[in-house]
Amino acid sequence: MQKIPHPTDENLLVGLHTADDAGVYKLTADIALIHTVDFFTPIVDDPYMYGQIAAANSLSDVYAMGGRPLTALNIVGFPQILFSNDILAEILKGGYDKVTEAGALIVGGHTITDDELKYGLAVTGIVHPDKVLTNAGARAGDVLILTKPIGTGILTTALKGEYQLGTLLDQVSQMMARLNNIAMEVMQKFTVNACTDISGFGLLGHSHEVAKSSRVGLQFQLSQIPHYREALPLIKKGFVPGGAGNNRIFLDDKVLLSENLSWEQSTLLFDPQTSGGLLIAVPADHAEQFLQALHSAGVPEAAIVGRVVAEHPGQIEVVD
Ligand code: CO
Ligand code: CO
Ligand code: CO
């Protein structure tokens, strides 16, 4: 495959050269623009909920860079033969409500006829050029904090397989639709060294980007990682998204898994997430305070999941 050239510019603060969440372009001494885009096929049956989740997911990359979303554009692929316009209206209402909750504005969009339903947004945000959070700043000694449970890929795969999730469906939907804005606001009040959001490459895939860009090792404590209670039994039942296998293959020589980890447990760590939480590297001396601030601000699921180490730079270790 031909290598795609990476543009460089003195005002381009974050571009294609790092595997970060979004591009950042310095406009003035005080303002940098954040650009990001994301869209995907439905993961829940309720169109209004799907719209909210897709929007929360698209907005997340702005928060992961430490920024605030300003405007957004809808991106829609719509099979008119399969769905009524009422369905589309519900999806767009979900997106609208979530973007409004974020304090941003939907200012336009584009729809094409497609074989498969797709929805997402291109989002523009702002951040102070000196306060951009990337995945490249983690330092040995930092504590790692994760703000949402993992396992959404497993659960939504079970849903597609007609498995009845019961009350868990509502729980996981609400969690995916939850904005990462509160966690971002708490980050503004503390020294934070690195941040990324957990999405398609799973907890270990996005952690690898942090390890590689920051030239450090990460160490996770399996028992501390928040996850949905049904995730492991569902993996046993065979509900494993294809992306989890791809992530496992790609990360093969980049992860050091404890021999005591079961295949189901490691699969959960490779599970691709939709609208996942933020993974934040915080200096150890105020990690506990930071965690308490997250809990009292309305992110009770946030947990200390591991630490940054000087050993095995670029690699992730998981201990049980
Ligand atoms: Co991201
Ligand atoms: Co993204
Ligand atoms: Co980032």
Short mmCIF file of C-alpha atoms and ligand atoms in Angstrom, two decimals:
data_model
loop_
_atom_site.label_atom_id
_atom_site.label_comp_id
_atom_site.label_asym_id
_atom_site.label_seq_id
_atom_site.Cartn_x
_atom_site.Cartn_y
_atom_site.Cartn_z
CA MET A 1 0.00 0.00 0.00
CA GLN A 2 1.21 3.48 -0.84
CA LYS A 3 2.09 5.57 2.21
CA ILE A 4 -0.18 8.56 2.72
CA PRO A 5 1.88 11.76 3.04
CA HIS A 6 1.58 13.66 6.33
CA PRO A 7 1.33 17.43 5.95
CA THR A 8 3.38 19.64 8.24
CA ASP A 9 2.74 23.27 9.14
CA GLU A 10 3.93 25.46 12.00
CA ASN A 11 0.32 25.86 13.15
CA LEU A 12 -0.54 22.17 12.95
CA LEU A 13 -0.20 21.09 16.58
CA VAL A 14 -1.58 17.56 16.20
CA GLY A 15 -1.84 15.94 12.79
CA LEU A 16 -1.50 12.57 11.09
CA HIS A 17 1.99 11.86 12.45
CA THR A 18 0.62 10.71 15.81
CA ALA A 19 -2.31 8.34 16.26
CA ASP A 20 -4.24 10.86 18.33
CA ASP A 21 -7.97 11.40 18.69
CA ALA A 22 -8.30 14.53 16.58
CA GLY A 23 -6.38 17.08 14.55
CA VAL A 24 -5.47 20.37 16.25
CA TYR A 25 -4.66 23.58 14.35
CA LYS A 26 -3.45 26.75 16.07
CA LEU A 27 -5.47 29.74 14.93
CA THR A 28 -4.21 32.46 17.32
CA ALA A 29 -1.99 32.54 20.42
CA ASP A 30 -5.07 31.67 22.52
CA ILE A 31 -7.18 29.49 20.28
CA ALA A 32 -6.57 26.20 18.52
CA LEU A 33 -9.23 24.39 16.49
CA ILE A 34 -9.93 20.70 17.09
CA HIS A 35 -11.29 18.68 14.14
CA THR A 36 -12.71 15.19 14.36
CA VAL A 37 -15.17 12.92 12.53
CA ASP A 38 -16.81 9.59 13.37
CA PHE A 39 -19.80 7.61 12.08
CA PHE A 40 -21.07 4.04 12.27
CA THR A 41 -23.97 1.67 11.62
CA PRO A 42 -26.70 1.27 14.29
CA ILE A 43 -25.68 -0.53 17.47
CA VAL A 44 -29.03 -0.34 19.26
CA ASP A 45 -32.56 -0.70 17.79
CA ASP A 46 -33.96 2.56 19.22
CA PRO A 47 -33.22 5.27 16.59
CA TYR A 48 -33.33 8.15 19.09
CA MET A 49 -30.82 6.37 21.36
CA TYR A 50 -28.62 5.50 18.35
CA GLY A 51 -28.50 9.20 17.42
CA GLN A 52 -27.50 10.18 20.96
CA ILE A 53 -24.78 7.52 21.16
CA ALA A 54 -23.32 8.42 17.74
CA ALA A 55 -23.18 12.10 18.76
CA ALA A 56 -21.63 11.39 22.19
CA ASN A 57 -19.05 9.23 20.42
CA SER A 58 -18.18 11.94 17.88
CA LEU A 59 -17.95 14.66 20.54
CA SER A 60 -15.71 12.49 22.69
CA ASP A 61 -12.56 13.06 20.63
CA VAL A 62 -12.82 16.81 21.33
CA TYR A 63 -13.02 16.15 25.08
CA ALA A 64 -10.13 13.67 24.86
CA MET A 65 -7.94 16.52 23.55
CA GLY A 66 -9.00 18.72 26.50
CA GLY A 67 -11.28 20.89 24.33
CA ARG A 68 -14.85 22.16 24.07
CA PRO A 69 -17.07 21.40 21.07
CA LEU A 70 -18.45 24.43 19.20
CA THR A 71 -20.14 23.20 16.03
CA ALA A 72 -21.04 19.91 14.39
CA LEU A 73 -22.15 18.62 10.97
CA ASN A 74 -24.38 15.57 10.50
CA ILE A 75 -23.17 12.75 8.27
CA VAL A 76 -25.90 10.35 7.15
CA GLY A 77 -26.01 7.27 4.92
CA PHE A 78 -29.67 6.36 4.52
CA PRO A 79 -31.36 3.39 2.79
CA GLN A 80 -34.75 4.89 1.88
CA ILE A 81 -36.06 1.50 0.74
CA LEU A 82 -35.57 0.03 4.23
CA PHE A 83 -36.51 2.84 6.59
CA SER A 84 -39.13 5.60 6.80
CA ASN A 85 -38.18 9.25 7.15
CA ASP A 86 -39.60 9.15 10.68
CA ILE A 87 -36.72 6.87 11.67
CA LEU A 88 -34.23 9.35 10.24
CA ALA A 89 -35.94 12.19 12.11
CA GLU A 90 -35.59 10.25 15.40
CA ILE A 91 -31.87 9.64 14.79
CA LEU A 92 -31.25 13.30 13.98
CA LYS A 93 -33.26 14.36 17.06
CA GLY A 94 -31.01 12.15 19.19
CA GLY A 95 -27.92 13.77 17.69
CA TYR A 96 -29.40 17.25 18.07
CA ASP A 97 -30.27 16.74 21.74
CA LYS A 98 -26.83 15.37 22.57
CA VAL A 99 -24.97 18.17 20.75
CA THR A 100 -27.22 20.71 22.51
CA GLU A 101 -26.43 19.08 25.87
CA ALA A 102 -22.75 19.52 24.99
CA GLY A 103 -23.34 23.25 24.50
CA ALA A 104 -22.51 23.02 20.78
CA LEU A 105 -24.53 23.70 17.61
CA ILE A 106 -25.40 21.50 14.65
CA VAL A 107 -24.85 23.84 11.71
CA GLY A 108 -25.42 21.57 8.73
CA GLY A 109 -24.70 18.18 7.30
CA HIS A 110 -24.90 15.88 4.32
CA THR A 111 -27.04 12.83 3.52
CA ILE A 112 -26.47 10.22 0.83
CA THR A 113 -28.49 7.18 -0.19
CA ASP A 114 -26.68 4.11 1.11
CA ASP A 115 -27.23 0.34 1.33
CA GLU A 116 -26.68 0.47 5.06
CA LEU A 117 -27.79 3.02 7.65
CA LYS A 118 -24.91 5.14 8.94
CA TYR A 119 -24.84 8.18 11.21
CA GLY A 120 -22.22 10.34 12.88
CA LEU A 121 -20.85 13.85 13.03
CA ALA A 122 -17.87 15.95 12.10
CA VAL A 123 -17.16 18.12 15.14
CA THR A 124 -15.16 21.31 15.54
CA GLY A 125 -13.97 22.33 18.99
CA ILE A 126 -11.56 24.77 20.58
CA VAL A 127 -8.75 24.48 23.10
CA HIS A 128 -5.97 26.75 24.33
CA PRO A 129 -2.85 25.87 22.27
CA ASP A 130 -0.83 25.30 25.48
CA LYS A 131 -3.50 23.06 27.03
CA VAL A 132 -3.90 20.44 24.32
CA LEU A 133 -4.00 16.96 25.86
CA THR A 134 -2.54 14.24 23.68
CA ASN A 135 -1.63 10.59 24.12
CA ALA A 136 2.08 11.54 24.10
CA GLY A 137 2.57 13.06 27.58
CA ALA A 138 2.35 10.07 29.96
CA ARG A 139 5.29 9.77 32.39
CA ALA A 140 6.62 6.87 34.43
CA GLY A 141 4.99 7.02 37.85
CA ASP A 142 1.64 8.38 36.56
CA VAL A 143 -1.54 6.70 37.65
CA LEU A 144 -4.03 5.55 34.97
CA ILE A 145 -7.71 6.33 35.43
CA LEU A 146 -10.54 5.00 33.25
CA THR A 147 -13.92 6.77 33.36
CA LYS A 148 -16.38 4.22 31.86
CA PRO A 149 -16.72 0.43 32.07
CA ILE A 150 -15.62 -1.66 29.07
CA GLY A 151 -17.54 -4.39 27.24
CA THR A 152 -19.87 -2.40 24.94
CA GLY A 153 -18.68 -4.33 21.85
CA ILE A 154 -19.55 -7.66 23.50
CA LEU A 155 -22.96 -6.42 24.67
CA THR A 156 -23.96 -4.87 21.34
CA THR A 157 -22.81 -8.02 19.52
CA ALA A 158 -25.10 -10.03 21.80
CA LEU A 159 -27.95 -7.61 20.97
CA LYS A 160 -27.39 -8.16 17.24
CA GLY A 161 -27.51 -11.91 17.97
CA GLU A 162 -31.04 -11.39 19.41
CA TYR A 163 -29.79 -12.02 22.95
CA GLN A 164 -32.07 -10.36 25.53
CA LEU A 165 -29.97 -8.03 27.69
CA GLY A 166 -32.93 -7.01 29.90
CA THR A 167 -32.18 -4.06 32.18
CA LEU A 168 -28.54 -4.11 31.07
CA LEU A 169 -29.61 -2.73 27.66
CA ASP A 170 -30.77 0.50 29.27
CA GLN A 171 -27.63 0.69 31.44
CA VAL A 172 -25.18 0.25 28.56
CA SER A 173 -27.17 2.58 26.25
CA GLN A 174 -27.19 5.37 28.84
CA MET A 175 -23.48 4.88 29.43
CA MET A 176 -22.62 5.06 25.70
CA ALA A 177 -24.84 8.15 25.36
CA ARG A 178 -23.10 9.85 28.27
CA LEU A 179 -20.82 12.72 27.27
CA ASN A 180 -17.20 12.75 28.42
CA ASN A 181 -17.62 16.47 29.17
CA ILE A 182 -17.68 16.13 32.97
CA ALA A 183 -14.40 14.21 32.99
CA MET A 184 -12.91 16.86 30.68
CA GLU A 185 -13.98 19.64 33.04
CA VAL A 186 -12.42 17.87 36.02
CA MET A 187 -9.19 17.47 33.98
CA GLN A 188 -9.04 21.28 33.61
CA LYS A 189 -8.63 21.62 37.40
CA PHE A 190 -5.67 19.24 37.74
CA THR A 191 -2.33 18.54 36.12
CA VAL A 192 -3.01 15.77 33.63
CA ASN A 193 -0.17 14.34 31.53
CA ALA A 194 -2.01 12.39 28.82
CA CYS A 195 -5.51 11.52 27.73
CA THR A 196 -7.25 9.48 25.07
CA ASP A 197 -10.74 8.03 24.71
CA ILE A 198 -11.32 4.31 24.41
CA SER A 199 -13.05 3.39 21.15
CA GLY A 200 -12.56 0.92 18.29
CA PHE A 201 -9.09 -0.36 19.21
CA GLY A 202 -10.25 -1.36 22.68
CA LEU A 203 -8.64 -0.59 26.03
CA LEU A 204 -5.36 -2.22 25.04
CA GLY A 205 -5.23 -0.72 21.54
CA HIS A 206 -5.67 2.87 22.68
CA SER A 207 -3.34 2.22 25.62
CA HIS A 208 -0.73 1.04 23.15
CA GLU A 209 -0.98 4.41 21.36
CA VAL A 210 -0.33 6.15 24.68
CA ALA A 211 2.62 3.85 25.43
CA LYS A 212 4.10 4.27 21.96
CA SER A 213 3.64 8.06 21.67
CA SER A 214 4.80 8.68 25.26
CA ARG A 215 7.66 6.13 25.06
CA VAL A 216 6.64 4.50 28.31
CA GLY A 217 5.17 1.18 29.41
CA LEU A 218 1.68 0.83 30.86
CA GLN A 219 0.72 -1.69 33.49
CA PHE A 220 -2.93 -2.61 34.13
CA GLN A 221 -4.37 -4.44 37.11
CA LEU A 222 -7.10 -6.69 35.68
CA SER A 223 -9.17 -6.79 38.87
CA GLN A 224 -9.41 -2.97 38.90
CA ILE A 225 -10.78 -2.52 35.36
CA PRO A 226 -14.50 -1.60 35.41
CA HIS A 227 -16.60 -3.71 33.03
CA TYR A 228 -20.23 -4.72 32.47
CA ARG A 229 -21.12 -7.72 34.62
CA GLU A 230 -22.54 -9.75 31.72
CA ALA A 231 -19.53 -9.26 29.46
CA LEU A 232 -17.49 -12.33 30.46
CA PRO A 233 -20.44 -14.81 30.39
CA LEU A 234 -21.47 -13.40 26.99
CA ILE A 235 -17.94 -13.95 25.62
CA LYS A 236 -18.26 -17.57 26.84
CA LYS A 237 -21.52 -17.80 24.88
CA GLY A 238 -19.63 -16.73 21.74
CA PHE A 239 -20.72 -13.09 21.43
CA VAL A 240 -17.37 -11.65 20.35
CA PRO A 241 -17.17 -8.82 17.78
CA GLY A 242 -14.77 -9.33 14.87
CA GLY A 243 -12.87 -6.22 15.91
CA ALA A 244 -11.75 -7.90 19.15
CA GLY A 245 -9.94 -10.58 17.14
CA ASN A 246 -8.36 -7.98 14.84
CA ASN A 247 -7.18 -5.96 17.85
CA ARG A 248 -5.69 -9.13 19.41
CA ILE A 249 -3.75 -9.90 16.22
CA PHE A 250 -2.52 -6.33 15.75
CA LEU A 251 -1.40 -6.01 19.37
CA ASP A 252 0.12 -9.49 19.63
CA ASP A 253 3.73 -8.40 20.34
CA LYS A 254 2.70 -5.19 22.10
CA VAL A 255 0.94 -6.71 25.10
CA LEU A 256 2.33 -8.84 27.92
CA LEU A 257 -0.60 -10.71 29.45
CA SER A 258 -0.36 -12.55 32.76
CA GLU A 259 -0.54 -16.33 32.25
CA ASN A 260 -3.40 -16.39 34.74
CA LEU A 261 -5.65 -14.41 32.39
CA SER A 262 -8.37 -16.49 30.73
CA TRP A 263 -9.11 -16.10 27.01
CA GLU A 264 -12.44 -14.47 27.97
CA GLN A 265 -10.68 -11.90 30.18
CA SER A 266 -8.15 -10.96 27.51
CA THR A 267 -10.94 -10.78 24.89
CA LEU A 268 -12.67 -8.18 27.04
CA LEU A 269 -9.49 -6.07 27.03
CA PHE A 270 -9.37 -6.20 23.20
CA ASP A 271 -13.11 -5.48 22.84
CA PRO A 272 -13.77 -2.45 20.58
CA GLN A 273 -15.73 0.22 22.46
CA THR A 274 -18.36 2.63 21.21
CA SER A 275 -18.38 5.99 22.98
CA GLY A 276 -16.07 4.62 25.66
CA GLY A 277 -14.56 6.49 28.57
CA LEU A 278 -11.41 8.57 28.83
CA LEU A 279 -8.13 6.96 29.84
CA ILE A 280 -6.19 9.59 31.77
CA ALA A 281 -2.57 9.59 32.99
CA VAL A 282 -2.34 11.66 36.19
CA PRO A 283 0.73 12.34 38.38
CA ALA A 284 0.56 9.97 41.36
CA ASP A 285 0.64 12.71 44.01
CA HIS A 286 -2.85 13.94 43.15
CA ALA A 287 -4.39 10.84 41.52
CA GLU A 288 -6.59 10.05 44.52
CA GLN A 289 -7.88 13.65 44.70
CA PHE A 290 -8.52 13.62 40.97
CA LEU A 291 -10.49 10.37 41.28
CA GLN A 292 -12.57 11.78 44.13
CA ALA A 293 -13.27 14.91 42.07
CA LEU A 294 -14.50 12.70 39.19
CA HIS A 295 -16.75 10.74 41.53
CA SER A 296 -18.32 13.80 43.10
CA ALA A 297 -18.72 15.56 39.73
CA GLY A 298 -20.90 12.68 38.45
CA VAL A 299 -18.53 10.05 37.09
CA PRO A 300 -18.92 7.36 39.79
CA GLU A 301 -17.63 4.54 37.56
CA ALA A 302 -14.17 6.14 37.23
CA ALA A 303 -11.46 3.89 38.66
CA ILE A 304 -7.70 3.64 39.00
CA VAL A 305 -6.83 0.82 36.60
CA GLY A 306 -3.04 0.84 36.46
CA ARG A 307 0.10 2.91 36.21
CA VAL A 308 2.73 4.18 33.83
CA VAL A 309 6.14 2.50 34.08
CA ALA A 310 9.61 3.11 32.62
CA GLU A 311 10.00 -0.58 31.70
CA HIS A 312 8.95 -2.09 28.35
CA PRO A 313 8.33 1.23 26.52
CA GLY A 314 5.62 0.88 23.87
CA GLN A 315 4.18 -2.20 25.54
CA ILE A 316 1.24 -2.90 27.83
CA GLU A 317 1.45 -5.34 30.70
CA VAL A 318 -1.66 -6.79 32.32
CA VAL A 319 -1.30 -8.35 35.75
CA ASP A 320 -4.08 -10.14 37.62
CO CO B 1 -10.70 8.86 20.14
CO CO B 2 -12.53 8.96 16.78
CO CO B 3 -5.83 12.98 22.43
#
